[in-house]
Amino acid sequence: MKEDNHMEALTIKEIAEAVAGTILTGDGNMQITNVSTNSKKLEAGSLFVPIIGEKVDAHDFIPDAFENGARACFTSRHKEVTKDMNQAMVYICVKDTLEALQALGTYYRNKFNIPIIGITGSVGKTTTKEMVAAALETRYKVLKTEGNMNSQVGLPLMMLRLDSSYDIAVIEMGMSEFGEMAKLTNIAQPEAAVVTNIGVSHIGQLKTRENIRKEKLNIINSFQPGSALFVNGNDDLLSEIYTESKALQTRKDAAGNSAEEKDKEYSQNFGTIDLSSETLEKFYQSKVVGFGIEDTCDYRAENIKTSEGKTYFTLRKTKAQNATDGDGEEIVLQVLGIHNVYNALVALAVSELYHIPVSVAKEGLYNYQPIAMRGQIKEINQIRIIDDSYNASPDSMKSGIQVLLEMENISRRIAILADILELGELSYQCHYDVGTYIAEQKIDEVVTIGKEAAYIAKGVQDKNSGIVTHSFSSNQEAIQYLEGQLKAGDGILVKGSRSMRTDEIVKAFIE
């Protein structure tokens, strides 16, 4: 996939003003139609942004970028015109190239008055984004996050793909450290937001799930009064937010016209939920919608059944969500897993916010298919492989196991699981807990790859020695073992953190 951005043209002068930069050389009236951080993948008319990483300073690649078609570049290395600069090219001096990219993304986003829906959560951001987009696409032209462009670098590049032909955007927003979500929110300025769950991804940096919740909820910091926050009512920490929002509404209703005067008092009596002061202020002005299978949820699923690779459920809505429209509607998905039921529920809820009836949105959901390495089910020689190799967390591994259990006509169920990274000092316990969870399921065999994943096997064996376990240090070792073991009728799940490259295992059998 190309990383350059197709955007409506901006002049060099406009860009320099947007990022508080100085044009060192070149024509200020020249137009830019693409922005890229990759010096090798450039289209004509590109602005190259050299990012300074931990190991590489991309300023070294500025000459390559110009050779490959760039018209201009940001630079924090050149403070004045120097001999090594190509005088025919545009150099824009900025204090910090990453901050300049973010400022440009913010400036460009503000040129478009289209609604942006922000998607965050510890697990399932991409699948949720895809399903929300699938439902919205039944009526609108939707821009949605491509690949993994959900970070401090990727998000502003995604904003630069907006143009006036889009009606709405569904934007994934990921964070791994304190302060990151507030920056992303400032750039994308979502007017609606979905929080899928609060897990333990990145807990090595953020230390507690409560800290992760506090950080992720900064996604609402750009909200206007009446904006909608959608939360998973089956997540313990998000259900606290949902419950508090209902209690707040009750208090506001009781206060009548003096509700605004009471806001400050409410913010001082928020119980044990720790939110930033900015988030708190927005929370009191927002509409919070719960989705899940709990009776209290505004959008909930009943009568969940699976058959022949499809999931069926009945949508139920609370009176507050216009229960006469779409309540009791039968929903069919061509994917398995309870997590996809949650994804479908929030996709229907978001669609209704943007005036798409359930009867229409559900057609988009029926046509949804997983994208590469995100739960695709592949078949080769009568062996069915769930390719969920893109990434992993403890919660998503458990979800993957549930999909494996839901597959029909399987003679043996085998989980192939690699290390989950970024868990810090909780790594042993998290892996072990995945193992004890698997021990209670009807799984026949567990194959682990990596030092940390071996603790999954330990958890399985300590609880249920009837499940066969094998632990390997590399994908190649696991492949050699599996080549002699897999047979027709087997169902296997392949999952691990991205840098464990478990897609190598899938490719070994598919290609």
Short mmCIF file of C-alpha atoms in Angstrom, two decimals:
data_model
loop_
_atom_site.label_atom_id
_atom_site.label_comp_id
_atom_site.label_asym_id
_atom_site.label_seq_id
_atom_site.Cartn_x
_atom_site.Cartn_y
_atom_site.Cartn_z
CA MET A 1 0.00 0.00 0.00
CA LYS A 2 1.28 3.45 -0.84
CA GLU A 3 1.75 5.74 2.09
CA ASP A 4 1.38 8.95 0.11
CA ASN A 5 -1.76 10.91 0.69
CA HIS A 6 -4.23 12.03 -1.95
CA MET A 7 -5.35 15.42 -0.79
CA GLU A 8 -6.72 18.68 -2.07
CA ALA A 9 -3.83 20.91 -3.12
CA LEU A 10 -2.12 23.19 -0.62
CA THR A 11 0.49 25.82 -1.48
CA ILE A 12 3.91 25.79 0.15
CA LYS A 13 3.14 29.18 1.69
CA GLU A 14 -0.11 27.83 3.20
CA ILE A 15 1.68 24.78 4.59
CA ALA A 16 4.48 26.86 6.11
CA GLU A 17 1.95 29.13 7.83
CA ALA A 18 -0.05 26.14 9.11
CA VAL A 19 3.01 24.62 10.82
CA ALA A 20 4.73 27.88 11.87
CA GLY A 21 7.60 27.03 9.53
CA THR A 22 10.00 29.11 7.45
CA ILE A 23 10.51 28.58 3.73
CA LEU A 24 14.31 28.36 3.27
CA THR A 25 14.35 27.73 -0.50
CA GLY A 26 11.85 27.27 -3.31
CA ASP A 27 8.62 28.70 -4.62
CA GLY A 28 5.96 29.51 -2.02
CA ASN A 29 3.23 29.23 -4.65
CA MET A 30 4.13 25.64 -5.58
CA GLN A 31 1.29 23.21 -4.86
CA ILE A 32 1.50 19.98 -2.83
CA THR A 33 -0.98 17.15 -3.40
CA ASN A 34 0.60 14.36 -1.33
CA VAL A 35 2.38 13.97 2.00
CA SER A 36 4.58 11.01 2.92
CA THR A 37 7.03 9.92 5.60
CA ASN A 38 8.53 7.29 3.28
CA SER A 39 11.32 8.60 1.04
CA LYS A 40 10.97 5.61 -1.31
CA LYS A 41 7.22 5.70 -1.94
CA LEU A 42 6.41 9.11 -3.33
CA GLU A 43 4.16 10.52 -6.00
CA ALA A 44 4.89 13.65 -7.98
CA GLY A 45 3.86 16.70 -5.99
CA SER A 46 4.79 15.19 -2.62
CA LEU A 47 5.92 16.79 0.61
CA PHE A 48 8.41 14.53 2.41
CA VAL A 49 8.32 14.60 6.22
CA PRO A 50 11.50 13.16 7.77
CA ILE A 51 10.64 11.62 11.14
CA ILE A 52 13.39 11.24 13.73
CA GLY A 53 13.08 7.73 15.19
CA GLU A 54 14.92 5.93 17.98
CA LYS A 55 17.41 4.38 15.53
CA VAL A 56 17.09 6.36 12.30
CA ASP A 57 16.87 10.07 11.51
CA ALA A 58 15.00 10.29 8.19
CA HIS A 59 16.63 13.66 7.48
CA ASP A 60 19.38 11.46 6.00
CA PHE A 61 16.92 10.42 3.26
CA ILE A 62 15.94 13.92 2.08
CA PRO A 63 18.17 13.67 -1.06
CA ASP A 64 16.58 10.28 -1.87
CA ALA A 65 13.09 11.74 -1.41
CA PHE A 66 13.82 14.52 -3.93
CA GLU A 67 15.25 11.97 -6.38
CA ASN A 68 12.08 9.90 -5.98
CA GLY A 69 9.71 12.72 -6.87
CA ALA A 70 9.29 14.92 -3.78
CA ARG A 71 8.83 18.65 -4.41
CA ALA A 72 9.33 19.78 -0.83
CA CYS A 73 10.39 18.63 2.61
CA PHE A 74 10.13 19.64 6.24
CA THR A 75 13.47 19.90 8.00
CA SER A 76 14.56 20.59 11.55
CA ARG A 77 18.20 19.98 10.62
CA HIS A 78 18.55 22.96 8.24
CA LYS A 79 18.11 26.30 10.01
CA GLU A 80 19.44 28.31 7.10
CA VAL A 81 20.41 27.77 3.46
CA THR A 82 23.42 25.42 3.29
CA LYS A 83 25.61 23.94 0.53
CA ASP A 84 24.09 20.43 0.83
CA MET A 85 20.62 21.74 -0.04
CA ASN A 86 19.22 21.45 -3.54
CA GLN A 87 18.34 25.09 -4.21
CA ALA A 88 15.68 24.10 -6.76
CA MET A 89 13.71 22.21 -4.12
CA VAL A 90 11.52 23.54 -1.30
CA TYR A 91 12.84 23.22 2.25
CA ILE A 92 10.53 24.30 5.07
CA CYS A 93 12.36 24.78 8.36
CA VAL A 94 10.34 23.62 11.39
CA LYS A 95 11.15 23.17 15.05
CA ASP A 96 10.08 19.49 15.13
CA THR A 97 9.07 17.49 12.04
CA LEU A 98 6.58 15.23 13.87
CA GLU A 99 4.87 18.21 15.49
CA ALA A 100 4.79 19.93 12.09
CA LEU A 101 3.14 16.88 10.50
CA GLN A 102 0.55 16.86 13.29
CA ALA A 103 -0.08 20.61 12.90
CA LEU A 104 -0.54 20.14 9.14
CA GLY A 105 -2.95 17.24 9.73
CA THR A 106 -4.95 19.38 12.17
CA TYR A 107 -5.01 22.37 9.81
CA TYR A 108 -6.12 20.23 6.86
CA ARG A 109 -8.78 18.39 8.88
CA ASN A 110 -10.30 21.75 9.81
CA LYS A 111 -10.84 22.58 6.15
CA PHE A 112 -13.60 19.94 6.06
CA ASN A 113 -16.86 20.13 7.97
CA ILE A 114 -17.52 16.39 7.99
CA PRO A 115 -18.27 14.20 11.01
CA ILE A 116 -15.45 12.03 12.28
CA ILE A 117 -16.10 8.98 14.43
CA GLY A 118 -13.11 8.03 16.58
CA ILE A 119 -12.56 4.37 17.46
CA THR A 120 -10.34 3.31 20.35
CA GLY A 121 -9.98 0.40 22.76
CA SER A 122 -7.41 -2.14 23.90
CA VAL A 123 -8.69 -4.84 21.54
CA GLY A 124 -10.63 -4.88 18.29
CA LYS A 125 -10.22 -1.27 17.07
CA THR A 126 -9.65 -2.33 13.49
CA THR A 127 -12.52 -4.82 13.27
CA THR A 128 -14.87 -2.34 14.96
CA LYS A 129 -13.77 0.39 12.54
CA GLU A 130 -14.37 -1.92 9.58
CA MET A 131 -17.85 -2.92 10.78
CA VAL A 132 -18.92 0.64 11.62
CA ALA A 133 -17.73 1.71 8.17
CA ALA A 134 -19.55 -1.25 6.52
CA ALA A 135 -22.84 -0.14 8.11
CA LEU A 136 -22.32 3.56 7.25
CA GLU A 137 -21.36 2.74 3.66
CA THR A 138 -24.96 1.66 3.02
CA ARG A 139 -25.73 5.38 2.73
CA TYR A 140 -22.53 7.46 2.76
CA LYS A 141 -19.09 7.73 1.17
CA VAL A 142 -16.81 6.83 4.10
CA LEU A 143 -13.12 7.50 4.67
CA LYS A 144 -11.72 4.87 7.04
CA THR A 145 -8.30 4.30 8.55
CA GLU A 146 -6.04 2.26 6.31
CA GLY A 147 -3.56 -0.29 7.65
CA ASN A 148 -2.14 0.69 11.02
CA MET A 149 -2.33 4.47 10.45
CA ASN A 150 -3.72 5.18 13.93
CA SER A 151 -0.65 6.64 15.66
CA GLN A 152 0.96 10.04 16.17
CA VAL A 153 2.49 9.68 12.69
CA GLY A 154 -0.27 7.68 10.99
CA LEU A 155 -3.29 9.67 12.17
CA PRO A 156 -2.27 13.05 10.69
CA LEU A 157 -1.39 11.26 7.44
CA MET A 158 -4.90 9.76 7.50
CA MET A 159 -6.41 13.22 7.97
CA LEU A 160 -4.52 14.31 4.86
CA ARG A 161 -6.53 11.76 2.86
CA LEU A 162 -9.74 13.68 3.42
CA ASP A 163 -11.33 15.43 0.48
CA SER A 164 -14.69 17.06 -0.19
CA SER A 165 -16.13 13.90 -1.77
CA TYR A 166 -16.39 12.14 1.63
CA ASP A 167 -19.54 12.35 3.75
CA ILE A 168 -18.12 10.90 6.96
CA ALA A 169 -14.91 9.36 8.37
CA VAL A 170 -14.29 6.43 10.72
CA ILE A 171 -10.86 6.88 12.26
CA GLU A 172 -8.94 4.45 14.44
CA MET A 173 -7.04 6.06 17.31
CA GLY A 174 -4.39 4.01 19.11
CA MET A 175 -2.25 4.96 22.06
CA SER A 176 0.52 3.32 24.07
CA GLU A 177 1.66 6.06 26.44
CA PHE A 178 0.38 8.93 28.60
CA GLY A 179 -0.69 12.07 26.74
CA GLU A 180 -0.93 10.40 23.35
CA MET A 181 -4.73 10.24 23.00
CA ALA A 182 -5.12 13.94 23.80
CA LYS A 183 -2.77 14.74 20.89
CA LEU A 184 -4.66 12.44 18.51
CA THR A 185 -8.00 13.91 19.59
CA ASN A 186 -6.75 17.42 18.92
CA ILE A 187 -5.83 16.37 15.37
CA ALA A 188 -8.92 14.32 14.39
CA GLN A 189 -11.49 16.16 16.54
CA PRO A 190 -14.06 13.34 16.51
CA GLU A 191 -17.68 14.33 17.16
CA ALA A 192 -18.60 10.75 18.15
CA ALA A 193 -16.41 8.08 19.73
CA VAL A 194 -16.44 4.34 20.37
CA VAL A 195 -14.46 2.67 23.18
CA THR A 196 -14.44 -1.09 22.57
CA ASN A 197 -12.92 -2.23 25.89
CA ILE A 198 -10.23 -1.56 28.47
CA GLY A 199 -7.74 -4.42 28.44
CA VAL A 200 -4.08 -4.78 29.32
CA SER A 201 -2.45 -3.83 26.00
CA HIS A 202 0.42 -1.39 26.76
CA ILE A 203 -0.02 -1.93 30.50
CA GLY A 204 3.78 -2.12 30.70
CA GLN A 205 3.84 1.65 30.04
CA LEU A 206 0.53 2.70 31.61
CA LYS A 207 0.73 0.44 34.71
CA THR A 208 -3.00 -0.04 35.46
CA ARG A 209 -6.24 -0.62 33.52
CA GLU A 210 -7.67 2.46 35.26
CA ASN A 211 -4.85 4.53 33.76
CA ILE A 212 -5.60 3.03 30.34
CA ARG A 213 -9.27 3.99 30.73
CA LYS A 214 -8.39 7.53 31.76
CA GLU A 215 -6.06 7.90 28.76
CA LYS A 216 -8.47 6.40 26.21
CA LEU A 217 -11.40 8.54 27.35
CA ASN A 218 -9.45 11.63 26.31
CA ILE A 219 -10.93 10.74 22.92
CA ILE A 220 -13.96 12.88 23.89
CA ASN A 221 -11.94 16.04 24.58
CA SER A 222 -13.00 17.63 21.27
CA PHE A 223 -16.72 16.93 21.84
CA GLN A 224 -19.41 19.57 21.49
CA PRO A 225 -22.45 19.41 23.85
CA GLY A 226 -24.65 16.47 22.86
CA SER A 227 -21.88 14.45 21.18
CA ALA A 228 -22.17 10.69 21.58
CA LEU A 229 -19.78 8.31 23.36
CA PHE A 230 -20.44 4.59 22.73
CA VAL A 231 -19.06 2.20 25.37
CA ASN A 232 -19.07 -1.57 25.77
CA GLY A 233 -21.43 -2.28 28.67
CA ASN A 234 -19.88 -5.73 29.14
CA ASP A 235 -16.48 -4.28 30.00
CA ASP A 236 -16.19 -3.80 33.77
CA LEU A 237 -14.40 -0.43 33.64
CA LEU A 238 -16.54 0.97 30.82
CA SER A 239 -19.77 -0.18 32.47
CA GLU A 240 -18.77 2.04 35.42
CA ILE A 241 -18.67 4.99 33.00
CA TYR A 242 -22.03 3.99 31.53
CA THR A 243 -23.63 3.55 34.96
CA GLU A 244 -22.28 6.91 36.15
CA SER A 245 -23.63 8.63 33.03
CA LYS A 246 -27.12 7.26 33.78
CA ALA A 247 -26.90 8.42 37.39
CA LEU A 248 -25.72 11.83 36.20
CA GLN A 249 -28.68 12.13 33.83
CA THR A 250 -31.07 11.25 36.64
CA ARG A 251 -29.53 13.96 38.85
CA LYS A 252 -29.67 16.49 36.02
CA ASP A 253 -33.30 15.69 35.32
CA ALA A 254 -34.09 16.19 39.00
CA ALA A 255 -32.20 19.49 39.05
CA GLY A 256 -34.28 20.89 36.19
CA ASN A 257 -33.18 24.30 34.93
CA SER A 258 -30.35 24.53 37.42
CA ALA A 259 -28.52 21.59 35.81
CA GLU A 260 -25.68 23.74 34.50
CA GLU A 261 -25.06 25.19 37.95
CA LYS A 262 -24.88 21.65 39.28
CA ASP A 263 -22.22 20.49 36.79
CA LYS A 264 -19.35 21.61 38.98
CA GLU A 265 -20.84 19.89 41.99
CA TYR A 266 -21.28 16.67 39.99
CA SER A 267 -17.67 16.74 38.84
CA GLN A 268 -16.59 16.78 42.47
CA ASN A 269 -18.73 13.74 43.24
CA PHE A 270 -17.76 11.37 40.46
CA GLY A 271 -17.06 8.47 42.77
CA THR A 272 -13.88 6.49 42.19
CA ILE A 273 -13.58 7.07 38.43
CA ASP A 274 -10.42 8.99 37.59
CA LEU A 275 -10.71 11.19 34.50
CA SER A 276 -8.78 14.28 33.43
CA SER A 277 -10.52 17.57 34.19
CA GLU A 278 -10.96 18.27 30.47
CA THR A 279 -12.53 14.84 29.89
CA LEU A 280 -14.80 15.28 32.90
CA GLU A 281 -16.13 18.55 31.55
CA LYS A 282 -16.94 16.93 28.20
CA PHE A 283 -18.40 13.85 29.86
CA TYR A 284 -21.10 15.91 31.56
CA GLN A 285 -22.20 17.39 28.24
CA SER A 286 -22.16 14.11 26.30
CA LYS A 287 -24.65 11.39 25.52
CA VAL A 288 -23.29 7.99 26.61
CA VAL A 289 -24.67 4.92 24.81
CA GLY A 290 -24.03 1.39 26.09
CA PHE A 291 -23.86 -1.69 23.87
CA GLY A 292 -23.47 -5.36 24.82
CA ILE A 293 -25.48 -8.29 26.16
CA GLU A 294 -26.32 -6.87 29.58
CA ASP A 295 -29.98 -5.98 30.18
CA THR A 296 -29.01 -2.38 30.99
CA CYS A 297 -27.39 -1.73 27.57
CA ASP A 298 -29.12 0.64 25.15
CA TYR A 299 -28.29 -1.69 22.26
CA ARG A 300 -28.13 -5.33 23.26
CA ALA A 301 -28.04 -8.73 21.60
CA GLU A 302 -30.39 -11.58 22.57
CA ASN A 303 -30.78 -15.14 21.29
CA ILE A 304 -27.20 -15.34 20.01
CA LYS A 305 -26.69 -18.46 17.89
CA THR A 306 -24.04 -19.71 15.46
CA SER A 307 -24.56 -22.04 12.52
CA GLU A 308 -22.53 -22.86 9.41
CA GLY A 309 -20.04 -20.07 9.96
CA LYS A 310 -22.69 -17.41 10.59
CA THR A 311 -23.75 -15.62 13.79
CA TYR A 312 -27.41 -14.76 14.42
CA PHE A 313 -28.86 -12.50 17.11
CA THR A 314 -31.88 -10.36 17.91
CA LEU A 315 -31.32 -6.63 18.45
CA ARG A 316 -33.04 -5.14 21.50
CA LYS A 317 -33.07 -1.42 22.31
CA THR A 318 -34.04 0.60 25.36
CA LYS A 319 -36.90 3.08 25.13
CA ALA A 320 -34.40 5.92 25.14
CA GLN A 321 -33.03 4.63 21.81
CA ASN A 322 -36.36 4.79 19.93
CA ALA A 323 -37.14 1.13 20.58
CA THR A 324 -39.99 1.06 18.08
CA ASP A 325 -37.54 1.38 15.17
CA GLY A 326 -35.35 -1.68 14.73
CA ASP A 327 -36.19 -3.26 18.07
CA GLY A 328 -36.48 -7.01 17.65
CA GLU A 329 -34.70 -6.94 14.27
CA GLU A 330 -32.86 -10.17 13.36
CA ILE A 331 -29.19 -9.57 12.56
CA VAL A 332 -27.00 -12.03 10.62
CA LEU A 333 -23.19 -11.83 10.41
CA GLN A 334 -20.90 -13.94 8.26
CA VAL A 335 -18.30 -14.03 11.04
CA LEU A 336 -18.03 -15.84 14.39
CA GLY A 337 -17.18 -14.66 17.91
CA ILE A 338 -19.00 -12.71 20.64
CA HIS A 339 -16.64 -9.77 20.02
CA ASN A 340 -18.14 -9.43 16.55
CA VAL A 341 -21.62 -9.30 18.09
CA TYR A 342 -20.45 -6.30 20.15
CA ASN A 343 -18.92 -4.75 17.02
CA ALA A 344 -22.20 -5.19 15.13
CA LEU A 345 -24.19 -3.63 17.96
CA VAL A 346 -22.09 -0.48 18.05
CA ALA A 347 -22.10 -0.29 14.25
CA LEU A 348 -25.92 -0.29 14.33
CA ALA A 349 -25.94 2.30 17.13
CA VAL A 350 -23.56 4.64 15.26
CA SER A 351 -25.54 4.18 12.04
CA GLU A 352 -28.74 5.26 13.77
CA LEU A 353 -26.98 8.36 15.09
CA TYR A 354 -26.37 9.25 11.45
CA HIS A 355 -29.96 8.48 10.41
CA ILE A 356 -29.48 5.04 8.87
CA PRO A 357 -32.26 2.66 10.00
CA VAL A 358 -31.32 -0.76 11.36
CA SER A 359 -33.05 -2.45 8.41
CA VAL A 360 -30.54 -0.76 6.05
CA ALA A 361 -27.39 -0.84 8.21
CA LYS A 362 -27.73 -4.58 8.88
CA GLU A 363 -27.27 -5.28 5.15
CA GLY A 364 -23.84 -3.64 5.32
CA LEU A 365 -22.97 -5.80 8.33
CA TYR A 366 -24.08 -8.97 6.57
CA ASN A 367 -21.67 -8.20 3.72
CA TYR A 368 -18.74 -7.51 6.08
CA GLN A 369 -15.73 -9.84 5.75
CA PRO A 370 -12.59 -9.75 7.94
CA ILE A 371 -9.49 -8.12 6.46
CA ALA A 372 -6.13 -9.89 6.15
CA MET A 373 -4.72 -11.45 9.34
CA ARG A 374 -7.68 -10.17 11.42
CA GLY A 375 -9.71 -13.35 11.88
CA GLN A 376 -9.95 -14.59 8.29
CA ILE A 377 -10.89 -18.27 8.07
CA LYS A 378 -8.93 -20.10 5.38
CA GLU A 379 -9.12 -23.73 4.29
CA ILE A 380 -6.41 -25.94 2.77
CA ASN A 381 -6.53 -29.75 2.45
CA GLN A 382 -9.66 -29.78 4.68
CA ILE A 383 -7.74 -28.01 7.46
CA ARG A 384 -9.43 -24.78 8.57
CA ILE A 385 -7.14 -21.99 9.75
CA ILE A 386 -8.25 -18.89 11.66
CA ASP A 387 -5.63 -16.37 10.57
CA ASP A 388 -5.66 -13.86 13.44
CA SER A 389 -1.93 -13.29 13.22
CA TYR A 390 -1.85 -9.50 12.97
CA ASN A 391 -1.57 -8.81 16.70
CA ALA A 392 -2.54 -10.12 20.12
CA SER A 393 -3.52 -9.25 23.67
CA PRO A 394 -4.78 -11.56 26.43
CA ASP A 395 -8.39 -10.57 25.73
CA SER A 396 -8.14 -10.98 21.96
CA MET A 397 -6.51 -14.40 22.41
CA LYS A 398 -9.52 -15.49 24.46
CA SER A 399 -11.82 -14.12 21.74
CA GLY A 400 -9.85 -16.11 19.16
CA ILE A 401 -10.30 -19.26 21.23
CA GLN A 402 -14.05 -18.62 21.25
CA VAL A 403 -14.10 -18.43 17.45
CA LEU A 404 -12.17 -21.72 17.30
CA LEU A 405 -14.78 -23.31 19.59
CA GLU A 406 -17.65 -22.01 17.44
CA MET A 407 -16.36 -23.58 14.21
CA GLU A 408 -18.46 -26.59 13.23
CA ASN A 409 -17.46 -30.03 11.92
CA ILE A 410 -13.99 -29.88 13.44
CA SER A 411 -12.34 -33.08 14.68
CA ARG A 412 -9.42 -31.45 16.58
CA ARG A 413 -9.07 -27.86 17.82
CA ILE A 414 -5.49 -26.63 18.01
CA ALA A 415 -4.41 -23.17 19.30
CA ILE A 416 -1.05 -21.91 18.01
CA LEU A 417 -0.14 -18.94 20.21
CA ALA A 418 2.97 -16.73 20.34
CA ASP A 419 4.23 -14.13 22.81
CA ILE A 420 2.03 -11.16 23.75
CA LEU A 421 4.34 -8.17 24.11
CA GLU A 422 4.23 -4.86 26.02
CA LEU A 423 2.80 -6.39 29.19
CA GLY A 424 5.73 -5.38 31.41
CA GLU A 425 5.86 -6.99 34.83
CA LEU A 426 2.37 -8.48 34.30
CA SER A 427 3.56 -10.62 31.39
CA TYR A 428 3.90 -13.91 33.29
CA GLN A 429 0.49 -13.62 34.95
CA CYS A 430 -1.29 -12.52 31.77
CA HIS A 431 0.09 -15.43 29.73
CA TYR A 432 -0.57 -17.89 32.54
CA ASP A 433 -4.17 -16.64 32.83
CA VAL A 434 -4.74 -17.22 29.11
CA GLY A 435 -3.56 -20.80 29.74
CA THR A 436 -5.93 -21.38 32.65
CA TYR A 437 -8.77 -19.98 30.53
CA ILE A 438 -7.97 -22.41 27.70
CA ALA A 439 -7.77 -25.26 30.20
CA GLU A 440 -11.52 -24.90 30.81
CA GLN A 441 -12.40 -25.02 27.09
CA LYS A 442 -12.78 -27.95 24.70
CA ILE A 443 -9.40 -27.44 23.08
CA ASP A 444 -7.35 -30.50 22.06
CA GLU A 445 -3.88 -29.05 21.72
CA VAL A 446 -1.93 -25.85 22.43
CA VAL A 447 1.30 -25.00 20.61
CA THR A 448 3.22 -21.98 21.92
CA ILE A 449 6.05 -19.97 20.37
CA GLY A 450 8.38 -17.80 22.42
CA LYS A 451 9.60 -17.51 25.99
CA GLU A 452 6.53 -15.69 27.36
CA ALA A 453 3.95 -17.83 25.53
CA ALA A 454 5.43 -20.92 27.23
CA TYR A 455 3.61 -19.69 30.34
CA ILE A 456 0.33 -20.21 28.46
CA ALA A 457 1.26 -23.89 28.16
CA LYS A 458 2.13 -23.95 31.87
CA GLY A 459 -1.27 -22.51 32.75
CA VAL A 460 -2.98 -25.14 30.60
CA GLN A 461 -1.01 -28.03 32.12
CA ASP A 462 -1.46 -26.88 35.73
CA LYS A 463 -5.25 -26.86 35.27
CA ASN A 464 -5.89 -29.56 32.67
CA SER A 465 -3.17 -32.05 31.78
CA GLY A 466 -5.59 -33.67 29.33
CA ILE A 467 -4.83 -30.93 26.78
CA VAL A 468 -1.66 -31.65 24.77
CA THR A 469 0.87 -28.78 24.89
CA HIS A 470 4.09 -28.16 22.97
CA SER A 471 6.35 -25.11 23.33
CA PHE A 472 8.85 -23.90 20.73
CA SER A 473 11.29 -21.00 20.56
CA SER A 474 10.72 -20.13 16.89
CA ASN A 475 8.05 -20.19 14.19
CA GLN A 476 10.25 -22.52 12.12
CA GLU A 477 10.39 -25.11 14.91
CA ALA A 478 6.61 -24.93 15.29
CA ILE A 479 6.10 -25.29 11.52
CA GLN A 480 8.34 -28.38 11.40
CA TYR A 481 6.34 -29.97 14.22
CA LEU A 482 2.94 -29.05 12.73
CA GLU A 483 3.82 -30.33 9.24
CA GLY A 484 3.91 -33.83 10.65
CA GLN A 485 0.82 -33.40 12.81
CA LEU A 486 -1.97 -31.51 11.02
CA LYS A 487 -4.58 -33.56 9.18
CA ALA A 488 -7.97 -33.21 7.49
CA GLY A 489 -10.69 -32.10 9.92
CA ASP A 490 -8.37 -30.00 12.11
CA GLY A 491 -9.29 -26.45 13.06
CA ILE A 492 -6.43 -24.18 14.13
CA LEU A 493 -6.11 -20.66 15.52
CA VAL A 494 -2.89 -18.74 14.80
CA LYS A 495 -2.29 -15.65 16.96
CA GLY A 496 0.55 -13.62 18.45
CA SER A 497 1.94 -10.11 18.77
CA ARG A 498 2.85 -8.48 15.46
CA SER A 499 6.61 -8.72 15.91
CA MET A 500 6.30 -12.50 16.49
CA ARG A 501 5.33 -12.78 12.79
CA THR A 502 2.92 -15.66 13.24
CA ASP A 503 1.66 -15.00 9.70
CA GLU A 504 4.74 -17.06 8.70
CA ILE A 505 2.98 -20.10 10.14
CA VAL A 506 -0.18 -19.44 8.14
CA LYS A 507 1.84 -18.91 4.93
CA ALA A 508 3.71 -22.18 5.49
CA PHE A 509 0.46 -24.09 5.06
CA ILE A 510 -1.52 -21.85 2.69
CA GLU A 511 1.13 -20.95 0.12
#
